[in-house]
PDB file of N, CA and C in Angstrom:
ATOM      1  N   MET L1273     191.790  71.738-151.442  1.00  0.00           N
ATOM      2  CA  MET L1273     191.104  71.944-152.697  1.00  0.00           C
ATOM      3  C   MET L1273     190.416  73.302-152.653  1.00  0.00           C
ATOM      4  N   THR L1274     190.572  74.055-153.681  1.00  0.00           N
ATOM      5  CA  THR L1274     189.956  75.371-153.718  1.00  0.00           C
ATOM      6  C   THR L1274     188.566  75.286-154.318  1.00  0.00           C
ATOM      7  N   ASP L1275     187.736  76.169-153.840  1.00  0.00           N
ATOM      8  CA  ASP L1275     186.350  76.218-154.307  1.00  0.00           C
ATOM      9  C   ASP L1275     186.194  77.483-155.144  1.00  0.00           C
ATOM     10  N   THR L1276     186.090  77.308-156.427  1.00  0.00           N
ATOM     11  CA  THR L1276     185.985  78.472-157.293  1.00  0.00           C
ATOM     12  C   THR L1276     184.548  78.948-157.386  1.00  0.00           C
ATOM     13  N   THR L1277     184.377  80.142-157.860  1.00  0.00           N
ATOM     14  CA  THR L1277     183.039  80.708-158.004  1.00  0.00           C
ATOM     15  C   THR L1277     182.197  79.876-158.954  1.00  0.00           C
ATOM     16  N   SER L1278     182.785  79.390-160.023  1.00  0.00           N
ATOM     17  CA  SER L1278     182.014  78.583-160.969  1.00  0.00           C
ATOM     18  C   SER L1278     181.560  77.268-160.337  1.00  0.00           C
ATOM     19  N   ASP L1279     182.388  76.688-159.429  1.00  0.00           N
ATOM     20  CA  ASP L1279     181.983  75.467-158.733  1.00  0.00           C
ATOM     21  C   ASP L1279     180.784  75.734-157.832  1.00  0.00           C
ATOM     22  N   ARG L1280     180.804  76.855-157.127  1.00  0.00           N
ATOM     23  CA  ARG L1280     179.685  77.191-156.253  1.00  0.00           C
ATOM     24  C   ARG L1280     178.423  77.423-157.060  1.00  0.00           C
ATOM     25  N   HIS L1281     178.539  78.125-158.181  1.00  0.00           N
ATOM     26  CA  HIS L1281     177.370  78.367-159.021  1.00  0.00           C
ATOM     27  C   HIS L1281     176.814  77.061-159.586  1.00  0.00           C
ATOM     28  N   GLU L1282     177.696  76.136-159.925  1.00  0.00           N
ATOM     29  CA  GLU L1282     177.255  74.851-160.452  1.00  0.00           C
ATOM     30  C   GLU L1282     176.507  74.055-159.389  1.00  0.00           C
ATOM     31  N   ARG L1283     177.021  74.037-158.148  1.00  0.00           N
ATOM     32  CA  ARG L1283     176.331  73.322-157.075  1.00  0.00           C
ATOM     33  C   ARG L1283     174.975  73.950-156.780  1.00  0.00           C
ATOM     34  N   THR L1284     174.897  75.272-156.812  1.00  0.00           N
ATOM     35  CA  THR L1284     173.633  75.948-156.563  1.00  0.00           C
ATOM     36  C   THR L1284     172.651  75.660-157.695  1.00  0.00           C
ATOM     37  N   ARG L1285     173.124  75.677-158.921  1.00  0.00           N
ATOM     38  CA  ARG L1285     172.259  75.439-160.064  1.00  0.00           C
ATOM     39  C   ARG L1285     171.723  74.017-160.068  1.00  0.00           C
ATOM     40  N   THR L1286     172.541  73.063-159.660  1.00  0.00           N
ATOM     41  CA  THR L1286     172.111  71.676-159.698  1.00  0.00           C
ATOM     42  C   THR L1286     171.378  71.246-158.432  1.00  0.00           C
ATOM     43  N   GLY L1287     171.306  72.130-157.442  1.00  0.00           N
ATOM     44  CA  GLY L1287     170.560  71.819-156.225  1.00  0.00           C
ATOM     45  C   GLY L1287     171.370  71.112-155.165  1.00  0.00           C
ATOM     46  N   THR L1288     172.681  70.959-155.355  1.00  0.00           N
ATOM     47  CA  THR L1288     173.493  70.290-154.354  1.00  0.00           C
ATOM     48  C   THR L1288     174.169  71.276-153.416  1.00  0.00           C
ATOM     49  N   GLY L1289     173.963  72.554-153.617  1.00  0.00           N
ATOM     50  CA  GLY L1289     174.555  73.560-152.740  1.00  0.00           C
ATOM     51  C   GLY L1289     173.828  73.627-151.411  1.00  0.00           C
ATOM     52  N   THR L1290     174.445  74.280-150.455  1.00  0.00           N
ATOM     53  CA  THR L1290     173.832  74.399-149.136  1.00  0.00           C
ATOM     54  C   THR L1290     173.247  75.798-148.999  1.00  0.00           C
ATOM     55  N   GLY L1291     172.050  75.967-149.428  1.00  0.00           N
ATOM     56  CA  GLY L1291     171.368  77.244-149.294  1.00  0.00           C
ATOM     57  C   GLY L1291     170.717  77.367-147.933  1.00  0.00           C
ATOM     58  N   ALA L1292     170.051  78.474-147.723  1.00  0.00           N
ATOM     59  CA  ALA L1292     169.359  78.710-146.463  1.00  0.00           C
ATOM     60  C   ALA L1292     168.080  77.893-146.440  1.00  0.00           C
ATOM     61  N   GLY L1293     168.026  76.919-145.565  1.00  0.00           N
ATOM     62  CA  GLY L1293     166.875  76.035-145.498  1.00  0.00           C
ATOM     63  C   GLY L1293     166.156  76.122-144.175  1.00  0.00           C
ATOM     64  N   GLU L1294     165.532  75.006-143.796  1.00  0.00           N
ATOM     65  CA  GLU L1294     164.730  74.972-142.573  1.00  0.00           C
ATOM     66  C   GLU L1294     165.566  75.273-141.334  1.00  0.00           C
ATOM     67  N   ALA L1295     166.781  74.765-141.300  1.00  0.00           N
ATOM     68  CA  ALA L1295     167.630  74.946-140.122  1.00  0.00           C
ATOM     69  C   ALA L1295     167.972  76.414-139.877  1.00  0.00           C
ATOM     70  N   THR L1296     167.966  77.212-140.918  1.00  0.00           N
ATOM     71  CA  THR L1296     168.276  78.628-140.774  1.00  0.00           C
ATOM     72  C   THR L1296     167.250  79.332-139.905  1.00  0.00           C
ATOM     73  N   TRP L1297     166.007  78.907-139.973  1.00  0.00           N
ATOM     74  CA  TRP L1297     164.926  79.602-139.267  1.00  0.00           C
ATOM     75  C   TRP L1297     164.482  78.893-137.992  1.00  0.00           C
ATOM     76  N   THR L1298     165.106  77.773-137.632  1.00  0.00           N
ATOM     77  CA  THR L1298     164.696  77.024-136.446  1.00  0.00           C
ATOM     78  C   THR L1298     165.079  77.741-135.156  1.00  0.00           C
ATOM     79  N   LEU L1299     166.297  78.251-135.059  1.00  0.00           N
ATOM     80  CA  LEU L1299     166.726  78.917-133.831  1.00  0.00           C
ATOM     81  C   LEU L1299     165.901  80.158-133.493  1.00  0.00           C
ATOM     82  N   PRO L1300     165.562  81.011-134.468  1.00  0.00           N
ATOM     83  CA  PRO L1300     164.694  82.135-134.110  1.00  0.00           C
ATOM     84  C   PRO L1300     163.337  81.681-133.580  1.00  0.00           C
ATOM     85  N   LEU L1301     162.805  80.592-134.135  1.00  0.00           N
ATOM     86  CA  LEU L1301     161.528  80.076-133.637  1.00  0.00           C
ATOM     87  C   LEU L1301     161.668  79.533-132.221  1.00  0.00           C
ATOM     88  N   LEU L1302     162.752  78.827-131.952  1.00  0.00           N
ATOM     89  CA  LEU L1302     162.962  78.292-130.610  1.00  0.00           C
ATOM     90  C   LEU L1302     163.163  79.404-129.583  1.00  0.00           C
ATOM     91  N   SER L1303     163.797  80.483-129.988  1.00  0.00           N
ATOM     92  CA  SER L1303     164.013  81.576-129.038  1.00  0.00           C
ATOM     93  C   SER L1303     162.725  82.346-128.757  1.00  0.00           C
ATOM     94  N   LEU L1304     161.699  82.176-129.579  1.00  0.00           N
ATOM     95  CA  LEU L1304     160.410  82.810-129.310  1.00  0.00           C
ATOM     96  C   LEU L1304     159.517  81.974-128.401  1.00  0.00           C
ATOM     97  N   ALA L1305     159.880  80.733-128.156  1.00  0.00           N
ATOM     98  CA  ALA L1305     159.068  79.881-127.280  1.00  0.00           C
ATOM     99  C   ALA L1305     158.928  80.454-125.870  1.00  0.00           C
ATOM    100  N   PRO L1306     160.006  80.959-125.243  1.00  0.00           N
ATOM    101  CA  PRO L1306     159.818  81.560-123.917  1.00  0.00           C
ATOM    102  C   PRO L1306     158.908  82.788-123.934  1.00  0.00           C
ATOM    103  N   VAL L1307     158.920  83.536-125.024  1.00  0.00           N
ATOM    104  CA  VAL L1307     158.037  84.709-125.124  1.00  0.00           C
ATOM    105  C   VAL L1307     156.581  84.254-125.111  1.00  0.00           C
ATOM    106  N   ALA L1308     156.290  83.203-125.847  1.00  0.00           N
ATOM    107  CA  ALA L1308     154.929  82.678-125.868  1.00  0.00           C
ATOM    108  C   ALA L1308     154.539  82.122-124.502  1.00  0.00           C
ATOM    109  N   ALA L1309     155.485  81.456-123.833  1.00  0.00           N
ATOM    110  CA  ALA L1309     155.195  80.924-122.502  1.00  0.00           C
ATOM    111  C   ALA L1309     154.945  82.049-121.501  1.00  0.00           C
ATOM    112  N   ILE L1310     155.738  83.091-121.568  1.00  0.00           N
ATOM    113  CA  ILE L1310     155.537  84.244-120.688  1.00  0.00           C
ATOM    114  C   ILE L1310     154.173  84.856-120.951  1.00  0.00           C
ATOM    115  N   ARG L1311     153.817  84.936-122.201  1.00  0.00           N
ATOM    116  CA  ARG L1311     152.526  85.510-122.572  1.00  0.00           C
ATOM    117  C   ARG L1311     151.360  84.683-122.017  1.00  0.00           C
ATOM    118  N   GLN L1312     151.484  83.372-122.042  1.00  0.00           N
ATOM    119  CA  GLN L1312     150.392  82.489-121.632  1.00  0.00           C
ATOM    120  C   GLN L1312     150.301  82.283-120.126  1.00  0.00           C
ATOM    121  N   PHE L1313     151.445  82.154-119.456  1.00  0.00           N
ATOM    122  CA  PHE L1313     151.433  81.639-118.095  1.00  0.00           C
ATOM    123  C   PHE L1313     151.818  82.627-117.000  1.00  0.00           C
ATOM    124  N   THR L1314     152.160  83.846-117.332  1.00  0.00           N
ATOM    125  CA  THR L1314     152.561  84.800-116.293  1.00  0.00           C
ATOM    126  C   THR L1314     151.730  86.058-116.385  1.00  0.00           C
ATOM    127  N   GLY L1315     151.828  86.837-115.337  1.00  0.00           N
ATOM    128  CA  GLY L1315     151.213  88.155-115.378  1.00  0.00           C
ATOM    129  C   GLY L1315     152.092  89.089-116.193  1.00  0.00           C
ATOM    130  N   HIS L1316     151.626  90.268-116.341  1.00  0.00           N
ATOM    131  CA  HIS L1316     152.376  91.241-117.158  1.00  0.00           C
ATOM    132  C   HIS L1316     153.250  92.129-116.273  1.00  0.00           C
ATOM    133  N   SER L1317     153.996  91.487-115.379  1.00  0.00           N
ATOM    134  CA  SER L1317     154.876  92.254-114.505  1.00  0.00           C
ATOM    135  C   SER L1317     156.083  92.756-115.296  1.00  0.00           C
ATOM    136  N   PRO L1318     156.691  93.837-114.833  1.00  0.00           N
ATOM    137  CA  PRO L1318     157.840  94.397-115.567  1.00  0.00           C
ATOM    138  C   PRO L1318     159.003  93.410-115.722  1.00  0.00           C
ATOM    139  N   THR L1319     159.211  92.563-114.734  1.00  0.00           N
ATOM    140  CA  THR L1319     160.306  91.595-114.829  1.00  0.00           C
ATOM    141  C   THR L1319     160.081  90.614-115.968  1.00  0.00           C
ATOM    142  N   TRP L1320     158.868  90.067-116.053  1.00  0.00           N
ATOM    143  CA  TRP L1320     158.562  89.115-117.112  1.00  0.00           C
ATOM    144  C   TRP L1320     158.565  89.777-118.480  1.00  0.00           C
ATOM    145  N   LEU L1321     158.091  91.010-118.553  1.00  0.00           N
ATOM    146  CA  LEU L1321     158.113  91.719-119.844  1.00  0.00           C
ATOM    147  C   LEU L1321     159.541  92.012-120.290  1.00  0.00           C
ATOM    148  N   ALA L1322     160.410  92.346-119.354  1.00  0.00           N
ATOM    149  CA  ALA L1322     161.818  92.583-119.710  1.00  0.00           C
ATOM    150  C   ALA L1322     162.463  91.304-120.233  1.00  0.00           C
ATOM    151  N   LEU L1323     162.140  90.189-119.593  1.00  0.00           N
ATOM    152  CA  LEU L1323     162.663  88.906-120.055  1.00  0.00           C
ATOM    153  C   LEU L1323     162.108  88.557-121.443  1.00  0.00           C
ATOM    154  N   ALA L1324     160.835  88.843-121.654  1.00  0.00           N
ATOM    155  CA  ALA L1324     160.236  88.589-122.963  1.00  0.00           C
ATOM    156  C   ALA L1324     160.896  89.449-124.042  1.00  0.00           C
ATOM    157  N   TRP L1325     161.181  90.720-123.727  1.00  0.00           N
ATOM    158  CA  TRP L1325     161.868  91.594-124.683  1.00  0.00           C
ATOM    159  C   TRP L1325     163.271  91.073-124.993  1.00  0.00           C
ATOM    160  N   ALA L1326     163.952  90.530-123.982  1.00  0.00           N
ATOM    161  CA  ALA L1326     165.296  89.992-124.208  1.00  0.00           C
ATOM    162  C   ALA L1326     165.248  88.812-125.178  1.00  0.00           C
ATOM    163  N   PHE L1327     164.287  87.904-124.985  1.00  0.00           N
ATOM    164  CA  PHE L1327     164.163  86.770-125.910  1.00  0.00           C
ATOM    165  C   PHE L1327     163.728  87.232-127.299  1.00  0.00           C
ATOM    166  N   CYS L1328     162.911  88.242-127.363  1.00  0.00           N
ATOM    167  CA  CYS L1328     162.483  88.771-128.662  1.00  0.00           C
ATOM    168  C   CYS L1328     163.674  89.407-129.390  1.00  0.00           C
ATOM    169  N   ALA L1329     164.519  90.095-128.641  1.00  0.00           N
ATOM    170  CA  ALA L1329     165.728  90.682-129.246  1.00  0.00           C
ATOM    171  C   ALA L1329     166.665  89.587-129.743  1.00  0.00           C
ATOM    172  N   LEU L1330     166.788  88.512-128.967  1.00  0.00           N
ATOM    173  CA  LEU L1330     167.603  87.382-129.410  1.00  0.00           C
ATOM    174  C   LEU L1330     167.055  86.803-130.712  1.00  0.00           C
ATOM    175  N   SER L1331     165.751  86.673-130.784  1.00  0.00           N
ATOM    176  CA  SER L1331     165.138  86.156-132.009  1.00  0.00           C
ATOM    177  C   SER L1331     165.384  87.093-133.190  1.00  0.00           C
ATOM    178  N   ALA L1332     165.330  88.397-132.945  1.00  0.00           N
ATOM    179  CA  ALA L1332     165.592  89.365-134.025  1.00  0.00           C
ATOM    180  C   ALA L1332     167.018  89.225-134.535  1.00  0.00           C
ATOM    181  N   VAL L1333     167.966  89.040-133.634  1.00  0.00           N
ATOM    182  CA  VAL L1333     169.365  88.857-134.045  1.00  0.00           C
ATOM    183  C   VAL L1333     169.517  87.570-134.850  1.00  0.00           C
ATOM    184  N   LEU L1334     168.852  86.507-134.405  1.00  0.00           N
ATOM    185  CA  LEU L1334     168.932  85.240-135.131  1.00  0.00           C
ATOM    186  C   LEU L1334     168.239  85.306-136.493  1.00  0.00           C
ATOM    187  N   LEU L1335     167.149  86.071-136.585  1.00  0.00           N
ATOM    188  CA  LEU L1335     166.512  86.264-137.897  1.00  0.00           C
ATOM    189  C   LEU L1335     167.443  87.029-138.834  1.00  0.00           C
ATOM    190  N   ALA L1336     168.124  88.034-138.291  1.00  0.00           N
ATOM    191  CA  ALA L1336     169.086  88.781-139.113  1.00  0.00           C
ATOM    192  C   ALA L1336     170.218  87.864-139.580  1.00  0.00           C
ATOM    193  N   ALA L1337     170.678  86.992-138.696  1.00  0.00           N
ATOM    194  CA  ALA L1337     171.714  86.032-139.089  1.00  0.00           C
ATOM    195  C   ALA L1337     171.196  85.085-140.164  1.00  0.00           C
ATOM    196  N   GLY L1338     169.919  84.730-140.074  1.00  0.00           N
ATOM    197  CA  GLY L1338     169.322  83.894-141.115  1.00  0.00           C
ATOM    198  C   GLY L1338     169.305  84.591-142.460  1.00  0.00           C
ATOM    199  N   TRP L1339     169.042  85.880-142.444  1.00  0.00           N
ATOM    200  CA  TRP L1339     169.054  86.624-143.704  1.00  0.00           C
ATOM    201  C   TRP L1339     170.457  86.754-144.266  1.00  0.00           C
ATOM    202  N   VAL L1340     171.461  86.868-143.396  1.00  0.00           N
ATOM    203  CA  VAL L1340     172.842  86.901-143.870  1.00  0.00           C
ATOM    204  C   VAL L1340     173.168  85.581-144.572  1.00  0.00           C
ATOM    205  N   THR L1341     172.747  84.476-143.972  1.00  0.00           N
ATOM    206  CA  THR L1341     172.954  83.168-144.601  1.00  0.00           C
ATOM    207  C   THR L1341     172.232  83.083-145.939  1.00  0.00           C
ATOM    208  N   THR L1342     171.012  83.590-145.978  1.00  0.00           N
ATOM    209  CA  THR L1342     170.238  83.555-147.215  1.00  0.00           C
ATOM    210  C   THR L1342     170.907  84.381-148.307  1.00  0.00           C
ATOM    211  N   ILE L1343     171.423  85.538-147.945  1.00  0.00           N
ATOM    212  CA  ILE L1343     172.074  86.409-148.939  1.00  0.00           C
ATOM    213  C   ILE L1343     173.381  85.793-149.410  1.00  0.00           C
ATOM    214  N   ARG L1344     174.144  85.217-148.493  1.00  0.00           N
ATOM    215  CA  ARG L1344     175.441  84.644-148.874  1.00  0.00           C
ATOM    216  C   ARG L1344     175.311  83.353-149.682  1.00  0.00           C
ATOM    217  N   ARG L1345     174.421  82.466-149.246  1.00  0.00           N
ATOM    218  CA  ARG L1345     174.329  81.151-149.882  1.00  0.00           C
ATOM    219  C   ARG L1345     173.177  81.016-150.851  1.00  0.00           C
ATOM    220  N   GLY L1346     172.264  81.964-150.823  1.00  0.00           N
ATOM    221  CA  GLY L1346     171.097  81.872-151.685  1.00  0.00           C
ATOM    222  C   GLY L1346     170.001  81.073-151.017  1.00  0.00           C
ATOM    223  N   PRO L1347     168.760  81.334-151.395  1.00  0.00           N
ATOM    224  CA  PRO L1347     167.649  80.597-150.790  1.00  0.00           C
ATOM    225  C   PRO L1347     167.544  79.190-151.372  1.00  0.00           C
ATOM    226  N   ARG L1348     167.056  78.290-150.573  1.00  0.00           N
ATOM    227  CA  ARG L1348     166.733  76.958-151.094  1.00  0.00           C
ATOM    228  C   ARG L1348     165.417  77.065-151.834  1.00  0.00           C
ATOM    229  N   ARG L1349     165.260  76.235-152.790  1.00  0.00           N
ATOM    230  CA  ARG L1349     164.050  76.316-153.595  1.00  0.00           C
ATOM    231  C   ARG L1349     162.967  75.346-153.131  1.00  0.00           C
ATOM    232  N   SER L1350     163.204  74.669-152.026  1.00  0.00           N
ATOM    233  CA  SER L1350     162.205  73.718-151.545  1.00  0.00           C
ATOM    234  C   SER L1350     161.070  74.455-150.845  1.00  0.00           C
ATOM    235  N   PRO L1351     159.849  73.970-150.977  1.00  0.00           N
ATOM    236  CA  PRO L1351     158.706  74.610-150.309  1.00  0.00           C
ATOM    237  C   PRO L1351     158.829  74.596-148.788  1.00  0.00           C
ATOM    238  N   ARG L1352     159.439  73.541-148.228  1.00  0.00           N
ATOM    239  CA  ARG L1352     159.590  73.477-146.771  1.00  0.00           C
ATOM    240  C   ARG L1352     160.431  74.626-146.245  1.00  0.00           C
ATOM    241  N   ALA L1353     161.481  74.993-146.946  1.00  0.00           N
ATOM    242  CA  ALA L1353     162.333  76.100-146.501  1.00  0.00           C
ATOM    243  C   ALA L1353     161.541  77.404-146.473  1.00  0.00           C
ATOM    244  N   TRP L1354     160.712  77.626-147.474  1.00  0.00           N
ATOM    245  CA  TRP L1354     159.912  78.845-147.513  1.00  0.00           C
ATOM    246  C   TRP L1354     158.842  78.851-146.432  1.00  0.00           C
ATOM    247  N   VAL L1355     158.260  77.690-146.136  1.00  0.00           N
ATOM    248  CA  VAL L1355     157.260  77.605-145.068  1.00  0.00           C
ATOM    249  C   VAL L1355     157.897  77.961-143.732  1.00  0.00           C
ATOM    250  N   TRP L1356     159.087  77.427-143.451  1.00  0.00           N
ATOM    251  CA  TRP L1356     159.780  77.750-142.210  1.00  0.00           C
ATOM    252  C   TRP L1356     160.116  79.230-142.134  1.00  0.00           C
ATOM    253  N   CYS L1357     160.537  79.807-143.243  1.00  0.00           N
ATOM    254  CA  CYS L1357     160.874  81.233-143.280  1.00  0.00           C
ATOM    255  C   CYS L1357     159.647  82.080-142.953  1.00  0.00           C
ATOM    256  N   VAL L1358     158.554  81.813-143.623  1.00  0.00           N
ATOM    257  CA  VAL L1358     157.323  82.573-143.395  1.00  0.00           C
ATOM    258  C   VAL L1358     156.821  82.367-141.969  1.00  0.00           C
ATOM    259  N   LEU L1359     156.881  81.135-141.487  1.00  0.00           N
ATOM    260  CA  LEU L1359     156.442  80.830-140.135  1.00  0.00           C
ATOM    261  C   LEU L1359     157.266  81.591-139.095  1.00  0.00           C
ATOM    262  N   ALA L1360     158.571  81.592-139.249  1.00  0.00           N
ATOM    263  CA  ALA L1360     159.441  82.307-138.301  1.00  0.00           C
ATOM    264  C   ALA L1360     159.135  83.796-138.282  1.00  0.00           C
ATOM    265  N   HIS L1361     158.971  84.399-139.445  1.00  0.00           N
ATOM    266  CA  HIS L1361     158.708  85.831-139.504  1.00  0.00           C
ATOM    267  C   HIS L1361     157.307  86.177-139.003  1.00  0.00           C
ATOM    268  N   ALA L1362     156.328  85.332-139.278  1.00  0.00           N
ATOM    269  CA  ALA L1362     154.963  85.598-138.815  1.00  0.00           C
ATOM    270  C   ALA L1362     154.866  85.500-137.299  1.00  0.00           C
ATOM    271  N   ILE L1363     155.455  84.470-136.724  1.00  0.00           N
ATOM    272  CA  ILE L1363     155.409  84.327-135.265  1.00  0.00           C
ATOM    273  C   ILE L1363     156.183  85.457-134.604  1.00  0.00           C
ATOM    274  N   PHE L1364     157.295  85.844-135.178  1.00  0.00           N
ATOM    275  CA  PHE L1364     158.059  86.973-134.635  1.00  0.00           C
ATOM    276  C   PHE L1364     157.208  88.243-134.653  1.00  0.00           C
ATOM    277  N   ALA L1365     156.519  88.495-135.748  1.00  0.00           N
ATOM    278  CA  ALA L1365     155.685  89.699-135.848  1.00  0.00           C
ATOM    279  C   ALA L1365     154.559  89.678-134.815  1.00  0.00           C
ATOM    280  N   VAL L1366     153.926  88.531-134.619  1.00  0.00           N
ATOM    281  CA  VAL L1366     152.843  88.430-133.628  1.00  0.00           C
ATOM    282  C   VAL L1366     153.374  88.703-132.228  1.00  0.00           C
ATOM    283  N   GLN L1367     154.527  88.140-131.896  1.00  0.00           N
ATOM    284  CA  GLN L1367     155.086  88.339-130.563  1.00  0.00           C
ATOM    285  C   GLN L1367     155.498  89.803-130.339  1.00  0.00           C
ATOM    286  N   VAL L1368     156.058  90.439-131.356  1.00  0.00           N
ATOM    287  CA  VAL L1368     156.443  91.849-131.215  1.00  0.00           C
ATOM    288  C   VAL L1368     155.203  92.719-131.034  1.00  0.00           C
ATOM    289  N   ILE L1369     154.164  92.440-131.791  1.00  0.00           N
ATOM    290  CA  ILE L1369     152.906  93.212-131.634  1.00  0.00           C
ATOM    291  C   ILE L1369     152.361  93.037-130.227  1.00  0.00           C
ATOM    292  N   TRP L1370     152.391  91.802-129.716  1.00  0.00           N
ATOM    293  CA  TRP L1370     151.917  91.566-128.354  1.00  0.00           C
ATOM    294  C   TRP L1370     152.748  92.341-127.335  1.00  0.00           C
ATOM    295  N   LEU L1371     154.077  92.341-127.515  1.00  0.00           N
ATOM    296  CA  LEU L1371     154.939  93.053-126.580  1.00  0.00           C
ATOM    297  C   LEU L1371     154.732  94.562-126.652  1.00  0.00           C
ATOM    298  N   LEU L1372     154.482  95.079-127.824  1.00  0.00           N
ATOM    299  CA  LEU L1372     154.244  96.518-127.966  1.00  0.00           C
ATOM    300  C   LEU L1372     152.925  96.927-127.315  1.00  0.00           C
ATOM    301  N   GLN L1373     151.953  96.033-127.309  1.00  0.00           N
ATOM    302  CA  GLN L1373     150.671  96.342-126.698  1.00  0.00           C
ATOM    303  C   GLN L1373     150.672  96.162-125.191  1.00  0.00           C
ATOM    304  N   SER L1374     151.674  95.468-124.660  1.00  0.00           N
ATOM    305  CA  SER L1374     151.718  95.212-123.212  1.00  0.00           C
ATOM    306  C   SER L1374     152.229  96.418-122.447  1.00  0.00           C
TER     307      SER L1374
END
């Protein structure tokens, strides 16, 4: 069965489409967990900072992938999806600021 553009627009308009929701922003948040753990429980040795930068870069790539999903499928209009989006970007910004200051 082919999926025409009008079918996709109809599903998006009626709310049955699969837009970028909470799941889009979960992986970037999970990839920032090791950065937070490194920040809390280790010294600021070069090895740990390099590992923290690697996880932060992974999170940046996953955030970019989330934006690709958002652009392709459109944003979900539910408040939960927006809360997850804002939360992911805010935590990412805090972790990057911490890494830049280290």
